[in-house]
């Protein structure tokens, strides 16, 4: 029995609110149960040095947590003077995941930065960030197309992400914080709408996992991501 | 005529939402027109070195802006590796303002940290932070009293803050971003419910102000803060 | 009775020494009682990015204290690897105060940096810095005019600063360290020769101040600044 | 055809040299083709704060590359003043991988730090680091047991790692730098001697991968890691 | 002919002013021609970790230059966020030089920090710092003895320093900035009153020096340091 | 009697291995007894700002120690976020020493960076770095000449370095770690093949040295460097 009473293959309640803040080209609040992340997409008409003159654009991400998004207050990274290894790992993952669905040539020489800021955390903040950031990116890209700055749609398809893991011997979908803390194997899966993998990151600090367990987890993830992609589609129609 | 059509002595629409996030001992979303700040109060059972063994507690504040809370995306301070002078100035101001209403002896040897994170900015973020942080602090302190950890109420009275300035020759209350950018004289006033001053910070980079102008601005501020203190009171009853 | 035996409205002995060091375009040692600050003005033929191509110049300030300018040795900020919030707050104040009297267009595309380094501290270092920096800036600007690099005088009028506060119930002018430590209300006032305000920063961490107290303090400050501006004038004639 | 003429399931020549440097409790040079990494294990009789008083030890890792271990000289991280996100990600991976085979209670309250320093890079430095670090850790632990500081063997089994990927449509084992640069899908697999997974990190920045491709890659990895574990065993007997 | 018209073995005018600032246990302004350095000695009743419980004290130094002590304004190290290699090299040299004359056991478990801050630079700032710091240290130590905190004099003898070099083919004593810039070989010599060497640092970036040149330079240095030690002695009597 | 049984004027066994790593334009492993340093020379077709447009090149050095190159593990400088004063002092010394033998005009507008990374330390790492870096630089420069990028040999002559010191009253050559720790006077000498000095850095923290001792030490150094230059010559022929 899961602490949240959910079934093993049941997602938490997901809510995607577009146009959440006013200034960004794309701004989404994504809520996955008690995990809440503001994802904004900012367009800037410049590219990093390695893209200058290439005719291609760039998509990148930054991630942060408000100090009291968590049960215990964390030290503010700006005050500490550096981003933790975990933060950097997550923002690199978000950036790679979003770039997987963007044709950088069609985007043109501009940068879209996805800022994912967790205002309340209850597990799964990195996967919620990816799922929400796609919607924000979609809005930013639509704006560029409406203004005629981008001619052809640079988005190849949808991308979303979910965590899976083995909790008390049972493979479960979409771990919340309580499950995440008690579960040795934890896998984050990033997948396209078409069902191909972009990232698979499985970690077993205490309890190594077998090939069979891995197969089950990948199926669960596929099941969940199918639903998330559908929710993204509906939110973008709304 | 103000760009927002407000009267010179008219505040923006203020909304104070308590219990905004789940983990903090006090959590408030304050909205002053389009300025939106999440203020959380976190209680920790330890004090900084200069208070150790004193029997007294400490109240401090940190301030941050989400990178795209503003019209142009700002660089993330955690990524830059340091907080700007502006950020440090603001968080020192918030901390001093809140300490002005706390009896640190009655609080006991514990620290309350007020995190003020701007999710959308339209001028007046530091004053909104102070006004909202007081409510978050009140909730945190009430919680300590309910748990019996604090015997006597350490809050001496309410504190709130507002900006005033001279916009196109007219003294106005509660500047939004458009007014703030176009106005030379800008004064932030922090006041107690009893009408005494805690902080007065008047700045005239371009156009120095006379004693008479200062008097008018202080009156306007008093008028606005009276209303804010009343809104805090109602929010705390709600 | 003030610890220094001064009358409530009495400044400390002020001494302004021009051409204190050899290399700078303006170099002043200002002594206010036991507070001693070296203020130098350095001219560089470049401007920060936000002024490039604008035809306007820039005036900025940096502030530091020698580690043993104080009763207890402070850690050297260069060794710590960062400037404290207090340092940044002060250097921003000095910069704004000086810019208030400079016509940046007449200065032309060049930067004047005012370095204020405290070699001995006894309260009031930030206000002494502003009063001394004006004289250094004046010398630097005169040099530019003598060389024909600047045609019209970019200095609009004099600027000086002083602290005032309430010490044991009595409003007093020009607080020294002993008074500053014992006094709850502390106000720094920056004023033009013409009597207009550039900055008013009143702070009451423990004891909030009334409107009447504020009026008295502003009068005291005006009285003191009038004398400081006169001393600046004499020093510049000397 | 692979640039190195290897068969798709063929490892590069592997060489493991124990006792490579003199001071460390374990010191290994691992060579995987042209990739060369010095892995040292250092024992210190203290633990990080989160383990103090727990009766358990800690195992952690740091990773670095000599500036000219690569084709183009990279900036020295010590000179830049911070470790890149990539470096932090890798050292966190190495640490987790090694902790997966250590019973921290049997280790006792001490820390083993695994320093993996790349002196020559040709792809696969993070997986070579894990494979080599296990041997260094084994030597350090044997030393502790010989000295009687540790009673029971805290090492549960062997751990090794390898990269796999899809190069020009063909799944291949143990990518060198040329293959790694030209290949979209890249997966690092960390596995126990028993064939269970500790980490699976598959990334597809350009070309997403199917479930079938993933299955093939995992089989290849298992095949390679079986051989690596055997080489570790032989080296430890030698 | 030297630019300053001095004879090859002639020192610049030296002036040593004791009790220059008020707070430090020793405070000296040393002027060597146009080079001016404030040297303060601060006593703290604690020692760094490597001396804790040893019964011995510690003597250390820090060095800084005011940004406009030089012909061109230098960036402030506190603003840059780190001390340059040159600064660190110099402060390490000053510390070692002073420790050479202190019996750390007689000093007892306390630290004397020598802050050498250059307010005007014209070559030879590091050697002037050492010569001045000795006098400041002497005053601090005398104070400790007068208070009875130190029983036996921990100062073994005097130490002073000077630069020598080969300028336009001629070995000269006490280089000023013009000579220093034009001269390839530059040697800083730190010597005791007894004529023994504490430090010899000879550097020839462009023009390597012969053994004979080195001998001549060492004689010149000895000649100069003899005079400096005499000036220190007189200053301490004055 | 020296702990290593060497005679007072006897070097440790020296081994110079060229082409040690694959990517660098020059790559040398130098072993001086148990001290082992990898010295690589990297050529980049750009110069630092102060050489831009000068027609001259630049030669610079960086130095590092692997964390466990020493008896006790040292903290990794990249993790600490800054290079120690010692590291900076050493890399400045290496850079100056190598520049002393390079005609920067003949090198042309390019930079050679010498990375000296200590993989095992037993005293004398800075002098071994200089001796080894010369060989790596020689290989890099030969490569530039073979490619026709450099016409005339920019290397003027050989440079090598050694430490000397007074150990238990006896002047000795090439101190190992045990001698270095027990010996008060320590001198690093950098010399050309022609017998002229480039750097002499003698330090006596505890026991000041006389002029006679200095003379003896310089003779010992000359004796040792003569042999080192011969070994460099042989290695370059090999």
Tab-separated table of N, CA and C in Angstrom, chain F residues 118-234:
chain	number	residue	atom	x	y	z
F	118	UNK	N	51.985	17.349	-10.170
F	118	UNK	CA	52.736	16.436	-9.317
F	118	UNK	C	51.875	15.213	-9.056
F	119	UNK	N	52.349	14.048	-9.457
F	119	UNK	CA	51.554	12.860	-9.144
F	119	UNK	C	52.089	12.146	-7.907
F	120	UNK	N	53.350	12.417	-7.558
F	120	UNK	CA	53.895	11.874	-6.304
F	120	UNK	C	54.937	12.875	-5.798
F	121	UNK	N	54.851	13.213	-4.525
F	121	UNK	CA	55.708	14.272	-3.992
F	121	UNK	C	56.657	13.722	-2.941
F	122	UNK	N	57.931	14.094	-3.075
F	122	UNK	CA	58.915	13.774	-2.028
F	122	UNK	C	59.957	14.885	-1.942
F	123	UNK	N	59.472	16.138	-1.943
F	123	UNK	CA	60.383	17.284	-1.881
F	123	UNK	C	60.861	17.688	-3.261
F	124	UNK	N	61.087	18.980	-3.444
F	124	UNK	CA	61.675	19.459	-4.699
F	124	UNK	C	60.743	19.437	-5.885
F	125	UNK	N	59.424	19.575	-5.642
F	125	UNK	CA	58.507	19.493	-6.790
F	125	UNK	C	58.628	20.715	-7.690
F	126	UNK	N	58.917	21.886	-7.130
F	126	UNK	CA	58.982	23.076	-7.989
F	126	UNK	C	60.228	23.060	-8.872
F	127	UNK	N	61.332	22.572	-8.319
F	127	UNK	CA	62.546	22.548	-9.145
F	127	UNK	C	62.457	21.433	-10.184
F	128	UNK	N	61.896	20.285	-9.811
F	128	UNK	CA	61.689	19.223	-10.806
F	128	UNK	C	60.789	19.720	-11.928
F	129	UNK	N	59.772	20.510	-11.563
F	129	UNK	CA	58.845	21.040	-12.571
F	129	UNK	C	59.594	21.886	-13.591
F	130	UNK	N	60.497	22.743	-13.119
F	130	UNK	CA	61.231	23.617	-14.035
F	130	UNK	C	62.129	22.787	-14.954
F	131	UNK	N	62.848	21.842	-14.378
F	131	UNK	CA	63.761	21.026	-15.164
F	131	UNK	C	63.008	20.202	-16.213
F	132	UNK	N	61.868	19.644	-15.810
F	132	UNK	CA	61.073	18.855	-16.753
F	132	UNK	C	60.361	19.732	-17.774
F	133	UNK	N	59.866	20.881	-17.331
F	133	UNK	CA	59.115	21.754	-18.239
F	133	UNK	C	60.000	22.252	-19.369
F	134	UNK	N	61.292	22.423	-19.086
F	134	UNK	CA	62.176	22.867	-20.167
F	134	UNK	C	62.198	21.850	-21.306
F	135	UNK	N	62.218	20.566	-20.938
F	135	UNK	CA	62.251	19.523	-21.968
F	135	UNK	C	60.937	19.504	-22.754
F	136	UNK	N	59.820	19.655	-22.045
F	136	UNK	CA	58.523	19.678	-22.728
F	136	UNK	C	58.436	20.893	-23.653
F	137	UNK	N	58.929	22.014	-23.177
F	137	UNK	CA	58.928	23.232	-23.993
F	137	UNK	C	59.787	23.034	-25.235
F	138	UNK	N	60.907	22.394	-25.050
F	138	UNK	CA	61.803	22.126	-26.173
F	138	UNK	C	61.089	21.292	-27.242
F	139	UNK	N	60.377	20.267	-26.816
F	139	UNK	CA	59.650	19.436	-27.784
F	139	UNK	C	58.556	20.231	-28.486
F	140	UNK	N	57.857	21.071	-27.731
F	140	UNK	CA	56.785	21.859	-28.348
F	140	UNK	C	57.361	22.826	-29.385
F	141	UNK	N	58.487	23.440	-29.037
F	141	UNK	CA	59.105	24.414	-29.937
F	141	UNK	C	59.663	23.711	-31.189
F	142	UNK	N	60.241	22.521	-30.996
F	142	UNK	CA	60.737	21.762	-32.151
F	142	UNK	C	59.589	21.447	-33.102
F	143	UNK	N	58.439	21.095	-32.525
F	143	UNK	CA	57.269	20.803	-33.351
F	143	UNK	C	56.853	22.020	-34.172
F	144	UNK	N	56.878	23.179	-33.533
F	144	UNK	CA	56.509	24.416	-34.248
F	144	UNK	C	57.490	24.697	-35.381
F	145	UNK	N	58.756	24.406	-35.147
F	145	UNK	CA	59.757	24.636	-36.194
F	145	UNK	C	59.603	23.628	-37.330
F	146	UNK	N	59.320	22.371	-36.966
F	146	UNK	CA	59.118	21.367	-38.021
F	146	UNK	C	57.924	21.697	-38.903
F	147	UNK	N	56.885	22.279	-38.281
F	147	UNK	CA	55.707	22.669	-39.074
F	147	UNK	C	55.915	23.975	-39.813
F	148	UNK	N	57.083	24.607	-39.601
F	148	UNK	CA	57.364	25.866	-40.282
F	148	UNK	C	56.646	27.066	-39.692
F	149	UNK	N	56.003	26.879	-38.525
F	149	UNK	CA	55.278	28.003	-37.919
F	149	UNK	C	56.249	28.963	-37.240
F	150	UNK	N	57.386	28.424	-36.823
F	150	UNK	CA	58.420	29.243	-36.201
F	150	UNK	C	59.686	29.052	-37.030
F	151	UNK	N	60.328	30.167	-37.417
F	151	UNK	CA	61.477	30.075	-38.336
F	151	UNK	C	62.795	29.862	-37.588
F	152	UNK	N	63.029	30.737	-36.605
F	152	UNK	CA	64.295	30.659	-35.876
F	152	UNK	C	64.035	30.105	-34.490
F	153	UNK	N	64.957	29.330	-33.980
F	153	UNK	CA	64.776	28.712	-32.674
F	153	UNK	C	64.633	29.780	-31.571
F	154	UNK	N	63.505	29.846	-30.917
F	154	UNK	CA	63.336	30.861	-29.864
F	154	UNK	C	64.007	30.480	-28.544
F	155	UNK	N	64.514	29.274	-28.430
F	155	UNK	CA	65.144	28.873	-27.161
F	155	UNK	C	66.604	29.314	-27.160
F	156	UNK	N	66.970	30.119	-26.207
F	156	UNK	CA	68.314	30.673	-26.152
F	156	UNK	C	69.312	29.712	-25.525
F	157	UNK	N	68.897	29.012	-24.496
F	157	UNK	CA	69.754	27.984	-23.903
F	157	UNK	C	68.904	27.170	-22.927
F	158	UNK	N	69.529	26.217	-22.255
F	158	UNK	CA	68.783	25.360	-21.333
F	158	UNK	C	68.625	26.038	-19.982
F	159	UNK	N	67.584	25.635	-19.261
F	159	UNK	CA	67.384	26.108	-17.893
F	159	UNK	C	66.982	24.902	-17.031
F	160	UNK	N	67.518	24.876	-15.819
F	160	UNK	CA	67.177	23.791	-14.894
F	160	UNK	C	67.214	24.349	-13.481
F	161	UNK	N	66.708	23.580	-12.524
F	161	UNK	CA	66.605	24.087	-11.152
F	161	UNK	C	66.845	22.983	-10.149
F	162	UNK	N	67.293	23.381	-8.983
F	162	UNK	CA	67.544	22.407	-7.912
F	162	UNK	C	67.399	23.113	-6.568
F	163	UNK	N	67.129	22.324	-5.538
F	163	UNK	CA	67.123	22.897	-4.191
F	163	UNK	C	68.417	22.524	-3.478
F	164	UNK	N	68.844	23.409	-2.591
F	164	UNK	CA	69.978	23.148	-1.705
F	164	UNK	C	69.579	23.615	-0.307
F	165	UNK	N	70.268	23.123	0.704
F	165	UNK	CA	69.898	23.553	2.046
F	165	UNK	C	70.933	23.095	3.045
F	166	UNK	N	70.730	23.511	4.276
F	166	UNK	CA	71.659	23.108	5.335
F	166	UNK	C	70.924	22.134	6.241
F	167	UNK	N	71.364	20.882	6.191
F	167	UNK	CA	70.710	19.816	6.937
F	167	UNK	C	71.633	19.347	8.049
F	168	UNK	N	71.204	19.508	9.265
F	168	UNK	CA	72.022	19.143	10.431
F	168	UNK	C	73.437	19.706	10.311
F	169	UNK	N	73.497	20.974	9.912
F	169	UNK	CA	74.780	21.662	9.861
F	169	UNK	C	75.574	21.460	8.586
F	170	UNK	N	75.135	20.558	7.727
F	170	UNK	CA	75.880	20.280	6.504
F	170	UNK	C	75.120	20.793	5.278
F	171	UNK	N	75.776	21.552	4.418
F	171	UNK	CA	75.119	21.965	3.179
F	171	UNK	C	74.944	20.756	2.262
F	172	UNK	N	73.710	20.548	1.792
F	172	UNK	CA	73.426	19.383	0.952
F	172	UNK	C	72.659	19.790	-0.305
F	173	UNK	N	72.756	18.925	-1.301
F	173	UNK	CA	72.139	19.153	-2.609
F	173	UNK	C	70.885	18.297	-2.740
F	174	UNK	N	69.821	18.901	-3.330
F	174	UNK	CA	68.632	18.146	-3.754
F	174	UNK	C	67.936	17.493	-2.554
F	175	UNK	N	67.291	18.316	-1.767
F	175	UNK	CA	66.648	17.856	-0.536
F	175	UNK	C	65.425	16.993	-0.834
F	176	UNK	N	65.302	15.869	-0.148
F	176	UNK	CA	64.041	15.133	-0.220
F	176	UNK	C	63.136	15.612	0.916
F	177	UNK	N	61.928	15.048	0.999
F	177	UNK	CA	60.941	15.590	1.935
F	177	UNK	C	61.413	15.529	3.386
F	178	UNK	N	62.050	14.426	3.765
F	178	UNK	CA	62.504	14.287	5.150
F	178	UNK	C	63.539	15.364	5.483
F	179	UNK	N	64.476	15.585	4.577
F	179	UNK	CA	65.477	16.632	4.802
F	179	UNK	C	64.842	18.027	4.808
F	180	UNK	N	63.946	18.238	3.851
F	180	UNK	CA	63.302	19.537	3.706
F	180	UNK	C	62.556	19.930	4.983
F	181	UNK	N	61.890	18.944	5.599
F	181	UNK	CA	61.089	19.226	6.789
F	181	UNK	C	61.969	19.549	7.985
F	182	UNK	N	63.180	18.966	8.017
F	182	UNK	CA	64.022	19.104	9.196
F	182	UNK	C	65.031	20.237	9.039
F	183	UNK	N	65.012	20.909	7.901
F	183	UNK	CA	66.087	21.857	7.613
F	183	UNK	C	65.553	23.274	7.556
F	184	UNK	N	66.236	24.172	8.266
F	184	UNK	CA	65.738	25.543	8.379
F	184	UNK	C	66.000	26.343	7.121
F	185	UNK	N	67.206	26.221	6.590
F	185	UNK	CA	67.524	27.006	5.412
F	185	UNK	C	67.312	26.182	4.170
F	186	UNK	N	66.623	26.771	3.229
F	186	UNK	CA	66.209	26.055	2.029
F	186	UNK	C	66.350	27.051	0.890
F	187	UNK	N	67.060	26.658	-0.160
F	187	UNK	CA	67.264	27.588	-1.261
F	187	UNK	C	66.958	26.898	-2.579
F	188	UNK	N	66.108	27.533	-3.364
F	188	UNK	CA	65.831	27.036	-4.704
F	188	UNK	C	66.599	27.900	-5.693
F	189	UNK	N	67.344	27.238	-6.575
F	189	UNK	CA	68.179	27.968	-7.523
F	189	UNK	C	67.794	27.544	-8.938
F	190	UNK	N	67.562	28.544	-9.771
F	190	UNK	CA	67.263	28.297	-11.181
F	190	UNK	C	68.417	28.881	-11.981
F	191	UNK	N	69.000	28.065	-12.860
F	191	UNK	CA	70.224	28.486	-13.521
F	191	UNK	C	70.188	28.092	-14.991
F	192	UNK	N	70.902	28.846	-15.782
F	192	UNK	CA	71.015	28.544	-17.209
F	192	UNK	C	72.137	27.538	-17.443
F	193	UNK	N	72.136	26.940	-18.605
F	193	UNK	CA	73.234	26.068	-18.980
F	193	UNK	C	74.571	26.793	-18.912
F	194	UNK	N	74.550	28.089	-19.186
F	194	UNK	CA	75.774	28.897	-19.172
F	194	UNK	C	76.243	29.235	-17.764
F	195	UNK	N	75.504	28.870	-16.736
F	195	UNK	CA	75.934	29.114	-15.365
F	195	UNK	C	75.458	30.434	-14.773
F	196	UNK	N	74.627	31.193	-15.494
F	196	UNK	CA	74.072	32.421	-14.914
F	196	UNK	C	72.794	32.102	-14.140
F	197	UNK	N	72.488	32.983	-13.184
F	197	UNK	CA	71.305	32.777	-12.349
F	197	UNK	C	70.060	33.378	-12.978
F	198	UNK	N	68.966	32.663	-12.861
F	198	UNK	CA	67.664	33.203	-13.255
F	198	UNK	C	66.870	33.550	-12.004
F	199	UNK	N	66.914	32.679	-11.025
F	199	UNK	CA	66.220	32.908	-9.762
F	199	UNK	C	67.052	32.321	-8.638
F	200	UNK	N	67.115	33.039	-7.535
F	200	UNK	CA	67.686	32.508	-6.303
F	200	UNK	C	66.677	32.835	-5.210
F	201	UNK	N	66.130	31.819	-4.574
F	201	UNK	CA	65.158	32.068	-3.514
F	201	UNK	C	65.591	31.322	-2.275
F	202	UNK	N	66.255	32.031	-1.395
F	202	UNK	CA	66.714	31.424	-0.159
F	202	UNK	C	65.837	31.869	0.992
F	203	UNK	N	65.432	30.922	1.815
F	203	UNK	CA	64.506	31.206	2.903
F	203	UNK	C	65.011	30.571	4.178
F	204	UNK	N	64.995	31.339	5.249
F	204	UNK	CA	65.410	30.793	6.541
F	204	UNK	C	64.362	31.150	7.560
F	205	UNK	N	63.352	30.283	7.734
F	205	UNK	CA	62.321	30.670	8.695
F	205	UNK	C	62.868	30.610	10.112
F	206	UNK	N	63.580	29.554	10.451
F	206	UNK	CA	64.089	29.436	11.817
F	206	UNK	C	65.526	29.920	11.963
F	207	UNK	N	66.424	29.418	11.124
F	207	UNK	CA	67.851	29.620	11.312
F	207	UNK	C	68.438	30.481	10.188
F	208	UNK	N	68.683	31.754	10.453
F	208	UNK	CA	69.237	32.641	9.424
F	208	UNK	C	70.603	32.154	8.955
F	209	UNK	N	70.935	32.449	7.717
F	209	UNK	CA	72.180	31.909	7.168
F	209	UNK	C	73.191	33.013	6.902
F	210	UNK	N	74.459	32.627	7.004
F	210	UNK	CA	75.531	33.601	6.826
F	210	UNK	C	75.899	33.690	5.347
F	211	UNK	N	76.686	34.700	5.049
F	211	UNK	CA	77.183	34.890	3.693
F	211	UNK	C	78.015	33.692	3.236
F	212	UNK	N	78.773	33.096	4.150
F	212	UNK	CA	79.615	31.955	3.785
F	212	UNK	C	78.741	30.740	3.432
F	213	UNK	N	77.726	30.518	4.257
F	213	UNK	CA	76.821	29.408	3.957
F	213	UNK	C	76.175	29.615	2.591
F	214	UNK	N	75.807	30.846	2.333
F	214	UNK	CA	75.171	31.123	1.052
F	214	UNK	C	76.113	30.781	-0.093
F	215	UNK	N	77.365	31.171	0.045
F	215	UNK	CA	78.348	30.874	-1.007
F	215	UNK	C	78.461	29.375	-1.248
F	216	UNK	N	78.548	28.605	-0.175
F	216	UNK	CA	78.634	27.147	-0.317
F	216	UNK	C	77.407	26.578	-1.020
F	217	UNK	N	76.242	27.073	-0.614
F	217	UNK	CA	75.001	26.561	-1.214
F	217	UNK	C	74.947	26.860	-2.704
F	218	UNK	N	75.389	28.067	-3.079
F	218	UNK	CA	75.348	28.422	-4.503
F	218	UNK	C	76.285	27.527	-5.315
F	219	UNK	N	77.433	27.167	-4.715
F	219	UNK	CA	78.361	26.258	-5.416
F	219	UNK	C	77.736	24.874	-5.612
F	220	UNK	N	77.108	24.379	-4.549
F	220	UNK	CA	76.441	23.075	-4.636
F	220	UNK	C	75.380	23.081	-5.732
F	221	UNK	N	74.619	24.162	-5.765
F	221	UNK	CA	73.539	24.264	-6.756
F	221	UNK	C	74.121	24.247	-8.165
F	222	UNK	N	75.207	24.978	-8.349
F	222	UNK	CA	75.834	25.049	-9.665
F	222	UNK	C	76.292	23.656	-10.110
F	223	UNK	N	76.878	22.931	-9.168
F	223	UNK	CA	77.322	21.568	-9.415
F	223	UNK	C	76.152	20.686	-9.855
F	224	UNK	N	75.035	20.787	-9.138
F	224	UNK	CA	73.873	19.943	-9.466
F	224	UNK	C	73.240	20.330	-10.797
F	225	UNK	N	73.118	21.633	-11.026
F	225	UNK	CA	72.437	22.072	-12.249
F	225	UNK	C	73.247	21.702	-13.482
F	226	UNK	N	74.555	21.720	-13.347
F	226	UNK	CA	75.386	21.267	-14.469
F	226	UNK	C	75.009	19.847	-14.891
F	227	UNK	N	74.798	18.985	-13.895
F	227	UNK	CA	74.414	17.603	-14.220
F	227	UNK	C	73.010	17.525	-14.818
F	228	UNK	N	72.092	18.330	-14.281
F	228	UNK	CA	70.711	18.295	-14.783
F	228	UNK	C	70.646	18.732	-16.239
F	229	UNK	N	71.403	19.782	-16.562
F	229	UNK	CA	71.396	20.281	-17.937
F	229	UNK	C	71.937	19.210	-18.883
F	230	UNK	N	72.916	18.467	-18.402
F	230	UNK	CA	73.457	17.366	-19.207
F	230	UNK	C	72.399	16.267	-19.417
F	231	UNK	N	71.629	15.981	-18.359
F	231	UNK	CA	70.565	14.966	-18.498
F	231	UNK	C	69.464	15.433	-19.442
F	232	UNK	N	69.145	16.715	-19.382
F	232	UNK	CA	68.149	17.260	-20.326
F	232	UNK	C	68.645	17.073	-21.758
F	233	UNK	N	69.936	17.377	-21.964
F	233	UNK	CA	70.515	17.281	-23.301
F	233	UNK	C	70.438	15.854	-23.824
F	234	UNK	N	70.776	14.902	-22.944
F	234	UNK	CA	70.719	13.490	-23.364
F	234	UNK	C	69.290	13.057	-23.660
